[in-house]
Amino acid sequence: MSQTKTKVICFANNKGGSGKSTTCANVGYSMVTEGKKVLLIDGDMQMNLTLSYFDEEAALGFNESGENLYTAIKHQKELTPYIRHTAYEGLDLIPSSILMSGIEVDLFTMWQREFILKQGLAKIRESGEYDYILIDAPPTLGCWVMNIMCASDYLIIPVEASPWGLFGLANLFEFYEKLERIAPELKILGVVVTKANERKNQFKQAIEVLGSLENVRLFDTYIRIDSAIEWSQENSLPVMAYKKTSRAAQEYLTLSKEVMEYAHR
C-alpha cells in the first residue's frame, strides 16, 4: 500500500441497483464537508456518478470531447489532465463515457492489463493532493473491475435490502479472493445496506445474513429509502446539498465518518 496519505476506495457490486453510484457520490460529498479533499472517478458507462455532479449537457460534452476516463484508459494516459472541478471546493471528478461499454475489448490486448488504471493514478496518488479517491465500478465482474480493484486500497460493497439484493454476492467474494494473488493489499472495508425499509422482513433478513459473514464488516450505518435522494439526483446534486436536513443526508454523513475511521485504522 502506498505510503502517501491518499486512500483509494472502490464501490463495487455485480448486482445492478445496489446504490453504488449514489453511495459513492454522497460519501464523497460528505467527506468534503468534513474538511477532506476528494477525487471521484466514474468507472461506469451509465455515467451516474458524473450525472450526480454535472447536468446532462455537460456529461454529454465530456463524452463527445474525449475528456473522460475511457479516453485515458484506452490510450494508457496519466489521469491528471482528465480531472474536472465540480461546483464544490475540494471535490473533483474524472467523468465517464458511454464508450466504457467497450473497455473490456480495449483492455484485452494491453500488456499488464489489470494495472492500467493503477498506473494512470500513480502520479495523483503520489502527489498526496487528495485525502480520498473514490471509484464507482460498473455492475460487472471482468477485467475492468479487476483494474479498479487493483488500483484500490479498500472495497466497499453496497447491498440493497431486498429479496434480490444478496443475489450474486457470493460471486463477488469469489472474484475478490482470486484477486488476492495480484492485489494482496486490497481489503474489504465493509458492506453497507442501502434502500432499507425497517418495516419489511427482507431488511431484517438482509441484516442477519450480512452480519453473519465471516471477516466482513457490516457498517453500523444503513441508508433508508428517502425521496430526497431521488429529487437530488433529478437536480444533479448530492443529497446533502439538495436538502441538508433530510434523513438520507444525515445517514450519508454518518456513513462517511465510519468509512474514514475504518480506512485509517
PDB file of C-alpha atoms in Angstrom:
ATOM      1  CA  MET A   1       0.000   0.000   0.000  1.00  0.00           C
ATOM      2  CA  SER A   2       1.195   3.473  -0.810  1.00  0.00           C
ATOM      3  CA  GLN A   3       2.863   5.415   1.977  1.00  0.00           C
ATOM      4  CA  THR A   4       1.154   8.631   0.923  1.00  0.00           C
ATOM      5  CA  LYS A   5      -1.880   9.791   2.836  1.00  0.00           C
ATOM      6  CA  THR A   6      -4.258   9.237  -0.069  1.00  0.00           C
ATOM      7  CA  LYS A   7      -6.669   6.338   0.370  1.00  0.00           C
ATOM      8  CA  VAL A   8      -8.306   4.793  -2.696  1.00  0.00           C
ATOM      9  CA  ILE A   9     -11.707   3.195  -2.130  1.00  0.00           C
ATOM     10  CA  CYS A  10     -13.837   1.488  -4.766  1.00  0.00           C
ATOM     11  CA  PHE A  11     -17.566   0.843  -4.585  1.00  0.00           C
ATOM     12  CA  ALA A  12     -18.492  -2.389  -6.323  1.00  0.00           C
ATOM     13  CA  ASN A  13     -21.287  -4.922  -6.625  1.00  0.00           C
ATOM     14  CA  ASN A  14     -22.020  -7.070  -9.669  1.00  0.00           C
ATOM     15  CA  LYS A  15     -25.736  -6.739  -8.862  1.00  0.00           C
ATOM     16  CA  GLY A  16     -27.268  -3.690 -10.536  1.00  0.00           C
ATOM     17  CA  GLY A  17     -29.432  -1.327  -8.499  1.00  0.00           C
ATOM     18  CA  SER A  18     -27.404  -1.726  -5.325  1.00  0.00           C
ATOM     19  CA  GLY A  19     -26.925   2.014  -4.820  1.00  0.00           C
ATOM     20  CA  LYS A  20     -23.224   2.031  -5.719  1.00  0.00           C
ATOM     21  CA  SER A  21     -23.115   5.321  -7.583  1.00  0.00           C
ATOM     22  CA  THR A  22     -25.411   7.079  -5.114  1.00  0.00           C
ATOM     23  CA  THR A  23     -23.345   5.901  -2.168  1.00  0.00           C
ATOM     24  CA  CYS A  24     -20.049   6.837  -3.828  1.00  0.00           C
ATOM     25  CA  ALA A  25     -21.340  10.297  -4.766  1.00  0.00           C
ATOM     26  CA  ASN A  26     -22.768  11.107  -1.353  1.00  0.00           C
ATOM     27  CA  VAL A  27     -19.975   9.652   0.749  1.00  0.00           C
ATOM     28  CA  GLY A  28     -17.557  11.757  -1.301  1.00  0.00           C
ATOM     29  CA  TYR A  29     -19.510  14.957  -0.739  1.00  0.00           C
ATOM     30  CA  SER A  30     -19.912  14.193   2.972  1.00  0.00           C
ATOM     31  CA  MET A  31     -16.151  13.721   3.299  1.00  0.00           C
ATOM     32  CA  VAL A  32     -15.646  17.180   1.804  1.00  0.00           C
ATOM     33  CA  THR A  33     -17.989  18.698   4.407  1.00  0.00           C
ATOM     34  CA  GLU A  34     -15.637  17.164   6.991  1.00  0.00           C
ATOM     35  CA  GLY A  35     -12.707  19.079   5.526  1.00  0.00           C
ATOM     36  CA  LYS A  36     -11.283  16.365   3.265  1.00  0.00           C
ATOM     37  CA  LYS A  37     -10.258  16.733  -0.373  1.00  0.00           C
ATOM     38  CA  VAL A  38     -11.816  14.091  -2.600  1.00  0.00           C
ATOM     39  CA  LEU A  39     -11.446  12.882  -6.183  1.00  0.00           C
ATOM     40  CA  LEU A  40     -14.340  10.873  -7.615  1.00  0.00           C
ATOM     41  CA  ILE A  41     -13.749   8.558 -10.584  1.00  0.00           C
ATOM     42  CA  ASP A  42     -16.702   7.366 -12.641  1.00  0.00           C
ATOM     43  CA  GLY A  43     -15.867   3.923 -13.997  1.00  0.00           C
ATOM     44  CA  ASP A  44     -19.352   3.014 -15.211  1.00  0.00           C
ATOM     45  CA  MET A  45     -20.711   3.502 -18.740  1.00  0.00           C
ATOM     46  CA  GLN A  46     -24.062   4.583 -17.242  1.00  0.00           C
ATOM     47  CA  MET A  47     -22.310   7.779 -16.063  1.00  0.00           C
ATOM     48  CA  ASN A  48     -24.476   8.039 -12.929  1.00  0.00           C
ATOM     49  CA  LEU A  49     -21.627   9.366 -10.807  1.00  0.00           C
ATOM     50  CA  THR A  50     -20.862  12.016 -13.430  1.00  0.00           C
ATOM     51  CA  LEU A  51     -24.551  12.957 -13.571  1.00  0.00           C
ATOM     52  CA  SER A  52     -24.582  13.332  -9.793  1.00  0.00           C
ATOM     53  CA  TYR A  53     -22.475  16.485 -10.214  1.00  0.00           C
ATOM     54  CA  PHE A  54     -22.961  17.651 -13.810  1.00  0.00           C
ATOM     55  CA  ASP A  55     -26.115  18.098 -15.857  1.00  0.00           C
ATOM     56  CA  GLU A  56     -26.792  16.041 -18.978  1.00  0.00           C
ATOM     57  CA  GLU A  57     -25.425  18.675 -21.341  1.00  0.00           C
ATOM     58  CA  ALA A  58     -22.089  18.793 -19.515  1.00  0.00           C
ATOM     59  CA  ALA A  59     -21.935  14.994 -19.260  1.00  0.00           C
ATOM     60  CA  LEU A  60     -22.555  14.636 -22.996  1.00  0.00           C
ATOM     61  CA  GLY A  61     -19.855  17.219 -23.579  1.00  0.00           C
ATOM     62  CA  PHE A  62     -17.331  15.102 -21.652  1.00  0.00           C
ATOM     63  CA  ASN A  63     -18.440  12.082 -23.665  1.00  0.00           C
ATOM     64  CA  GLU A  64     -18.106  13.741 -27.078  1.00  0.00           C
ATOM     65  CA  SER A  65     -14.911  15.691 -26.402  1.00  0.00           C
ATOM     66  CA  GLY A  66     -12.868  12.732 -25.197  1.00  0.00           C
ATOM     67  CA  GLU A  67     -12.282  14.431 -21.838  1.00  0.00           C
ATOM     68  CA  ASN A  68     -13.188  11.282 -19.934  1.00  0.00           C
ATOM     69  CA  LEU A  69     -11.865   8.146 -18.291  1.00  0.00           C
ATOM     70  CA  TYR A  70     -12.443   5.947 -21.337  1.00  0.00           C
ATOM     71  CA  THR A  71     -10.085   8.026 -23.461  1.00  0.00           C
ATOM     72  CA  ALA A  72      -7.427   7.955 -20.748  1.00  0.00           C
ATOM     73  CA  ILE A  73      -7.597   4.192 -20.262  1.00  0.00           C
ATOM     74  CA  LYS A  74      -7.775   3.336 -23.965  1.00  0.00           C
ATOM     75  CA  HIS A  75      -4.625   5.355 -24.643  1.00  0.00           C
ATOM     76  CA  GLN A  76      -2.980   4.473 -21.295  1.00  0.00           C
ATOM     77  CA  LYS A  77      -2.665   8.095 -20.252  1.00  0.00           C
ATOM     78  CA  GLU A  78      -1.847   9.650 -16.899  1.00  0.00           C
ATOM     79  CA  LEU A  79      -5.165  10.773 -15.389  1.00  0.00           C
ATOM     80  CA  THR A  80      -4.396  14.278 -14.097  1.00  0.00           C
ATOM     81  CA  PRO A  81      -5.471  16.091 -17.319  1.00  0.00           C
ATOM     82  CA  TYR A  82      -8.890  14.416 -17.122  1.00  0.00           C
ATOM     83  CA  ILE A  83      -9.795  15.816 -13.703  1.00  0.00           C
ATOM     84  CA  ARG A  84     -12.715  18.235 -13.699  1.00  0.00           C
ATOM     85  CA  HIS A  85     -13.699  20.520 -10.831  1.00  0.00           C
ATOM     86  CA  THR A  86     -17.234  20.242  -9.525  1.00  0.00           C
ATOM     87  CA  ALA A  87     -19.233  23.145  -8.108  1.00  0.00           C
ATOM     88  CA  TYR A  88     -17.900  22.255  -4.657  1.00  0.00           C
ATOM     89  CA  GLU A  89     -14.475  23.244  -3.408  1.00  0.00           C
ATOM     90  CA  GLY A  90     -12.344  20.234  -2.589  1.00  0.00           C
ATOM     91  CA  LEU A  91     -14.388  17.844  -4.722  1.00  0.00           C
ATOM     92  CA  ASP A  92     -13.160  16.885  -8.190  1.00  0.00           C
ATOM     93  CA  LEU A  93     -14.290  14.228 -10.665  1.00  0.00           C
ATOM     94  CA  ILE A  94     -12.987  12.255 -13.626  1.00  0.00           C
ATOM     95  CA  PRO A  95     -16.075  11.720 -15.808  1.00  0.00           C
ATOM     96  CA  SER A  96     -17.036   8.526 -17.575  1.00  0.00           C
ATOM     97  CA  SER A  97     -18.248   7.882 -21.110  1.00  0.00           C
ATOM     98  CA  ILE A  98     -20.858   5.648 -22.702  1.00  0.00           C
ATOM     99  CA  LEU A  99     -17.917   4.199 -24.647  1.00  0.00           C
ATOM    100  CA  MET A 100     -16.864   2.431 -21.440  1.00  0.00           C
ATOM    101  CA  SER A 101     -19.146  -0.338 -22.697  1.00  0.00           C
ATOM    102  CA  GLY A 102     -16.237  -1.404 -24.932  1.00  0.00           C
ATOM    103  CA  ILE A 103     -13.444  -1.137 -22.372  1.00  0.00           C
ATOM    104  CA  GLU A 104     -13.091  -4.923 -21.935  1.00  0.00           C
ATOM    105  CA  VAL A 105     -12.193  -5.317 -25.617  1.00  0.00           C
ATOM    106  CA  ASP A 106      -9.693  -2.458 -25.428  1.00  0.00           C
ATOM    107  CA  LEU A 107      -8.004  -3.913 -22.351  1.00  0.00           C
ATOM    108  CA  PHE A 108      -7.697  -7.367 -23.871  1.00  0.00           C
ATOM    109  CA  THR A 109      -4.643  -6.529 -25.986  1.00  0.00           C
ATOM    110  CA  MET A 110      -2.816  -4.390 -23.387  1.00  0.00           C
ATOM    111  CA  TRP A 111       0.311  -5.500 -21.553  1.00  0.00           C
ATOM    112  CA  GLN A 112      -0.328  -5.944 -17.810  1.00  0.00           C
ATOM    113  CA  ARG A 113      -3.936  -5.017 -18.497  1.00  0.00           C
ATOM    114  CA  GLU A 114      -5.017  -5.480 -14.868  1.00  0.00           C
ATOM    115  CA  PHE A 115      -2.932  -2.464 -13.819  1.00  0.00           C
ATOM    116  CA  ILE A 116      -3.745   0.206 -16.436  1.00  0.00           C
ATOM    117  CA  LEU A 117      -5.879   2.259 -14.032  1.00  0.00           C
ATOM    118  CA  LYS A 118      -3.363   1.860 -11.208  1.00  0.00           C
ATOM    119  CA  GLN A 119      -0.589   3.168 -13.450  1.00  0.00           C
ATOM    120  CA  GLY A 120      -2.741   6.085 -14.605  1.00  0.00           C
ATOM    121  CA  LEU A 121      -3.488   7.024 -10.995  1.00  0.00           C
ATOM    122  CA  ALA A 122       0.083   6.731  -9.734  1.00  0.00           C
ATOM    123  CA  LYS A 123       1.063  10.394 -10.143  1.00  0.00           C
ATOM    124  CA  ILE A 124      -2.144  11.625  -8.487  1.00  0.00           C
ATOM    125  CA  ARG A 125      -1.656   9.276  -5.548  1.00  0.00           C
ATOM    126  CA  GLU A 126       1.987  10.188  -5.126  1.00  0.00           C
ATOM    127  CA  SER A 127       1.151  13.898  -5.099  1.00  0.00           C
ATOM    128  CA  GLY A 128      -0.947  13.427  -1.955  1.00  0.00           C
ATOM    129  CA  GLU A 129      -3.258  16.182  -3.197  1.00  0.00           C
ATOM    130  CA  TYR A 130      -6.366  14.202  -2.273  1.00  0.00           C
ATOM    131  CA  ASP A 131      -7.262  12.602   1.042  1.00  0.00           C
ATOM    132  CA  TYR A 132      -9.532  10.128  -0.712  1.00  0.00           C
ATOM    133  CA  ILE A 133     -10.054   8.829  -4.222  1.00  0.00           C
ATOM    134  CA  LEU A 134     -13.445   7.113  -4.600  1.00  0.00           C
ATOM    135  CA  ILE A 135     -14.117   4.941  -7.645  1.00  0.00           C
ATOM    136  CA  ASP A 136     -17.548   3.835  -8.845  1.00  0.00           C
ATOM    137  CA  ALA A 137     -17.305   0.429 -10.550  1.00  0.00           C
ATOM    138  CA  PRO A 138     -19.805  -0.959 -13.077  1.00  0.00           C
ATOM    139  CA  PRO A 139     -22.096  -3.864 -12.076  1.00  0.00           C
ATOM    140  CA  THR A 140     -19.911  -6.492 -13.730  1.00  0.00           C
ATOM    141  CA  LEU A 141     -17.035  -8.811 -12.869  1.00  0.00           C
ATOM    142  CA  GLY A 142     -14.370  -8.608 -15.563  1.00  0.00           C
ATOM    143  CA  CYS A 143     -11.001  -7.146 -16.410  1.00  0.00           C
ATOM    144  CA  TRP A 144     -12.153  -3.551 -15.938  1.00  0.00           C
ATOM    145  CA  VAL A 145     -13.491  -4.183 -12.430  1.00  0.00           C
ATOM    146  CA  MET A 146     -10.263  -6.057 -11.768  1.00  0.00           C
ATOM    147  CA  ASN A 147      -8.434  -2.866 -12.828  1.00  0.00           C
ATOM    148  CA  ILE A 148     -10.489  -0.806 -10.410  1.00  0.00           C
ATOM    149  CA  MET A 149      -9.878  -3.185  -7.506  1.00  0.00           C
ATOM    150  CA  CYS A 150      -6.149  -3.465  -8.256  1.00  0.00           C
ATOM    151  CA  ALA A 151      -5.935   0.355  -8.102  1.00  0.00           C
ATOM    152  CA  SER A 152      -7.711   0.485  -4.732  1.00  0.00           C
ATOM    153  CA  ASP A 153      -6.759   0.064  -1.093  1.00  0.00           C
ATOM    154  CA  TYR A 154     -10.281  -0.767   0.009  1.00  0.00           C
ATOM    155  CA  LEU A 155     -13.528  -2.171  -1.336  1.00  0.00           C
ATOM    156  CA  ILE A 156     -16.978  -1.089  -0.123  1.00  0.00           C
ATOM    157  CA  ILE A 157     -19.916  -3.258  -1.160  1.00  0.00           C
ATOM    158  CA  PRO A 158     -23.321  -1.541  -1.219  1.00  0.00           C
ATOM    159  CA  VAL A 159     -26.150  -4.088  -0.925  1.00  0.00           C
ATOM    160  CA  GLU A 160     -29.823  -3.357  -1.497  1.00  0.00           C
ATOM    161  CA  ALA A 161     -32.091  -4.535   1.337  1.00  0.00           C
ATOM    162  CA  SER A 162     -34.429  -6.511  -0.923  1.00  0.00           C
ATOM    163  CA  PRO A 163     -35.180 -10.163  -1.755  1.00  0.00           C
ATOM    164  CA  TRP A 164     -32.760  -9.927  -4.704  1.00  0.00           C
ATOM    165  CA  GLY A 165     -30.180  -7.696  -3.032  1.00  0.00           C
ATOM    166  CA  LEU A 166     -27.987 -10.556  -1.842  1.00  0.00           C
ATOM    167  CA  PHE A 167     -28.139 -12.334  -5.196  1.00  0.00           C
ATOM    168  CA  GLY A 168     -24.685 -12.748  -6.712  1.00  0.00           C
ATOM    169  CA  LEU A 169     -22.797 -11.623  -3.603  1.00  0.00           C
ATOM    170  CA  ALA A 170     -21.015 -14.984  -3.417  1.00  0.00           C
ATOM    171  CA  ASN A 171     -19.670 -14.379  -6.935  1.00  0.00           C
ATOM    172  CA  LEU A 172     -18.240 -11.027  -5.848  1.00  0.00           C
ATOM    173  CA  PHE A 173     -16.477 -12.573  -2.859  1.00  0.00           C
ATOM    174  CA  GLU A 174     -15.078 -15.335  -5.080  1.00  0.00           C
ATOM    175  CA  PHE A 175     -13.821 -12.690  -7.534  1.00  0.00           C
ATOM    176  CA  TYR A 176     -12.186 -10.807  -4.644  1.00  0.00           C
ATOM    177  CA  GLU A 177     -10.445 -13.947  -3.395  1.00  0.00           C
ATOM    178  CA  LYS A 178      -8.995 -14.637  -6.836  1.00  0.00           C
ATOM    179  CA  LEU A 179      -7.598 -11.088  -6.885  1.00  0.00           C
ATOM    180  CA  GLU A 180      -5.533 -11.694  -3.749  1.00  0.00           C
ATOM    181  CA  ARG A 181      -2.715 -13.098  -5.881  1.00  0.00           C
ATOM    182  CA  ILE A 182      -2.247  -9.868  -7.848  1.00  0.00           C
ATOM    183  CA  ALA A 183      -3.690  -7.316  -5.395  1.00  0.00           C
ATOM    184  CA  PRO A 184      -2.836  -8.645  -1.914  1.00  0.00           C
ATOM    185  CA  GLU A 185      -3.153  -5.182  -0.345  1.00  0.00           C
ATOM    186  CA  LEU A 186      -6.827  -4.779  -1.272  1.00  0.00           C
ATOM    187  CA  LYS A 187      -9.080  -5.150   1.764  1.00  0.00           C
ATOM    188  CA  ILE A 188     -12.856  -5.229   2.080  1.00  0.00           C
ATOM    189  CA  LEU A 189     -13.662  -2.172   4.179  1.00  0.00           C
ATOM    190  CA  GLY A 190     -17.243  -3.267   4.665  1.00  0.00           C
ATOM    191  CA  VAL A 191     -20.750  -3.879   3.395  1.00  0.00           C
ATOM    192  CA  VAL A 192     -23.311  -1.067   3.542  1.00  0.00           C
ATOM    193  CA  VAL A 193     -27.042  -1.747   3.325  1.00  0.00           C
ATOM    194  CA  THR A 194     -28.956   0.634   1.046  1.00  0.00           C
ATOM    195  CA  LYS A 195     -32.641   1.219   0.172  1.00  0.00           C
ATOM    196  CA  ALA A 196     -33.567  -0.054   3.610  1.00  0.00           C
ATOM    197  CA  ASN A 197     -37.114  -0.257   4.918  1.00  0.00           C
ATOM    198  CA  GLU A 198     -37.017  -1.356   8.546  1.00  0.00           C
ATOM    199  CA  ARG A 199     -40.673  -2.386   8.490  1.00  0.00           C
ATOM    200  CA  LYS A 200     -40.113  -5.119   5.916  1.00  0.00           C
ATOM    201  CA  ASN A 201     -38.923  -8.622   6.688  1.00  0.00           C
ATOM    202  CA  GLN A 202     -36.347  -8.626   3.898  1.00  0.00           C
ATOM    203  CA  PHE A 203     -34.475  -5.799   5.628  1.00  0.00           C
ATOM    204  CA  LYS A 204     -34.178  -7.863   8.803  1.00  0.00           C
ATOM    205  CA  GLN A 205     -33.171 -10.905   6.784  1.00  0.00           C
ATOM    206  CA  ALA A 206     -30.514  -8.952   4.896  1.00  0.00           C
ATOM    207  CA  ILE A 207     -29.057  -7.570   8.131  1.00  0.00           C
ATOM    208  CA  GLU A 208     -28.988 -11.050   9.643  1.00  0.00           C
ATOM    209  CA  VAL A 209     -27.275 -12.635   6.640  1.00  0.00           C
ATOM    210  CA  LEU A 210     -24.751  -9.834   6.133  1.00  0.00           C
ATOM    211  CA  GLY A 211     -23.999  -9.605   9.848  1.00  0.00           C
ATOM    212  CA  SER A 212     -23.094 -13.296   9.880  1.00  0.00           C
ATOM    213  CA  LEU A 213     -20.465 -13.049   7.138  1.00  0.00           C
ATOM    214  CA  GLU A 214     -17.077 -14.130   8.415  1.00  0.00           C
ATOM    215  CA  ASN A 215     -14.344 -11.466   8.417  1.00  0.00           C
ATOM    216  CA  VAL A 216     -16.556  -8.943   6.595  1.00  0.00           C
ATOM    217  CA  ARG A 217     -17.597  -5.776   8.421  1.00  0.00           C
ATOM    218  CA  LEU A 218     -21.208  -4.637   8.214  1.00  0.00           C
ATOM    219  CA  PHE A 219     -21.319  -0.860   8.592  1.00  0.00           C
ATOM    220  CA  ASP A 220     -23.448   0.276  11.509  1.00  0.00           C
ATOM    221  CA  THR A 221     -24.995   2.956   9.309  1.00  0.00           C
ATOM    222  CA  TYR A 222     -27.523   1.882   6.700  1.00  0.00           C
ATOM    223  CA  ILE A 223     -29.225   4.066   4.126  1.00  0.00           C
ATOM    224  CA  ARG A 224     -33.003   4.096   4.262  1.00  0.00           C
ATOM    225  CA  ILE A 225     -35.362   4.839   1.399  1.00  0.00           C
ATOM    226  CA  ASP A 226     -35.770   8.618   1.180  1.00  0.00           C
ATOM    227  CA  SER A 227     -37.430  10.668  -1.570  1.00  0.00           C
ATOM    228  CA  ALA A 228     -34.750  13.334  -1.072  1.00  0.00           C
ATOM    229  CA  ILE A 229     -32.250  11.019  -2.784  1.00  0.00           C
ATOM    230  CA  GLU A 230     -34.353  10.780  -5.933  1.00  0.00           C
ATOM    231  CA  TRP A 231     -35.010  14.534  -6.008  1.00  0.00           C
ATOM    232  CA  SER A 232     -31.316  15.314  -5.523  1.00  0.00           C
ATOM    233  CA  GLN A 233     -30.459  13.050  -8.470  1.00  0.00           C
ATOM    234  CA  GLU A 234     -33.028  14.816 -10.631  1.00  0.00           C
ATOM    235  CA  ASN A 235     -31.157  18.044  -9.912  1.00  0.00           C
ATOM    236  CA  SER A 236     -27.612  16.615 -10.282  1.00  0.00           C
ATOM    237  CA  LEU A 237     -26.873  17.388  -6.645  1.00  0.00           C
ATOM    238  CA  PRO A 238     -25.575  15.366  -3.707  1.00  0.00           C
ATOM    239  CA  VAL A 239     -28.405  14.861  -1.246  1.00  0.00           C
ATOM    240  CA  MET A 240     -26.757  16.974   1.464  1.00  0.00           C
ATOM    241  CA  ALA A 241     -26.502  19.931  -0.942  1.00  0.00           C
ATOM    242  CA  TYR A 242     -30.108  19.403  -2.009  1.00  0.00           C
ATOM    243  CA  LYS A 243     -31.601  19.042   1.480  1.00  0.00           C
ATOM    244  CA  LYS A 244     -29.137  19.066   4.351  1.00  0.00           C
ATOM    245  CA  THR A 245     -31.813  18.257   6.925  1.00  0.00           C
ATOM    246  CA  SER A 246     -33.045  15.126   5.141  1.00  0.00           C
ATOM    247  CA  ARG A 247     -32.660  11.744   6.766  1.00  0.00           C
ATOM    248  CA  ALA A 248     -30.552  10.477   3.855  1.00  0.00           C
ATOM    249  CA  ALA A 249     -28.150  13.417   4.127  1.00  0.00           C
ATOM    250  CA  GLN A 250     -27.526  12.664   7.781  1.00  0.00           C
ATOM    251  CA  GLU A 251     -27.139   8.945   7.139  1.00  0.00           C
ATOM    252  CA  TYR A 252     -24.550   9.505   4.402  1.00  0.00           C
ATOM    253  CA  LEU A 253     -22.653  11.883   6.677  1.00  0.00           C
ATOM    254  CA  THR A 254     -22.583   9.284   9.444  1.00  0.00           C
ATOM    255  CA  LEU A 255     -21.544   6.590   6.981  1.00  0.00           C
ATOM    256  CA  SER A 256     -18.705   8.749   5.650  1.00  0.00           C
ATOM    257  CA  LYS A 257     -17.375   9.163   9.191  1.00  0.00           C
ATOM    258  CA  GLU A 258     -17.441   5.385   9.643  1.00  0.00           C
ATOM    259  CA  VAL A 259     -15.611   4.926   6.335  1.00  0.00           C
ATOM    260  CA  MET A 260     -12.894   7.427   7.287  1.00  0.00           C
ATOM    261  CA  GLU A 261     -12.453   5.875  10.713  1.00  0.00           C
ATOM    262  CA  TYR A 262     -12.016   2.345   9.398  1.00  0.00           C
ATOM    263  CA  ALA A 263      -9.814   3.423   6.466  1.00  0.00           C
ATOM    264  CA  HIS A 264      -7.244   4.857   8.866  1.00  0.00           C
ATOM    265  CA  ARG A 265      -7.073   2.041  11.374  1.00  0.00           C
TER     266      ARG A 265
END
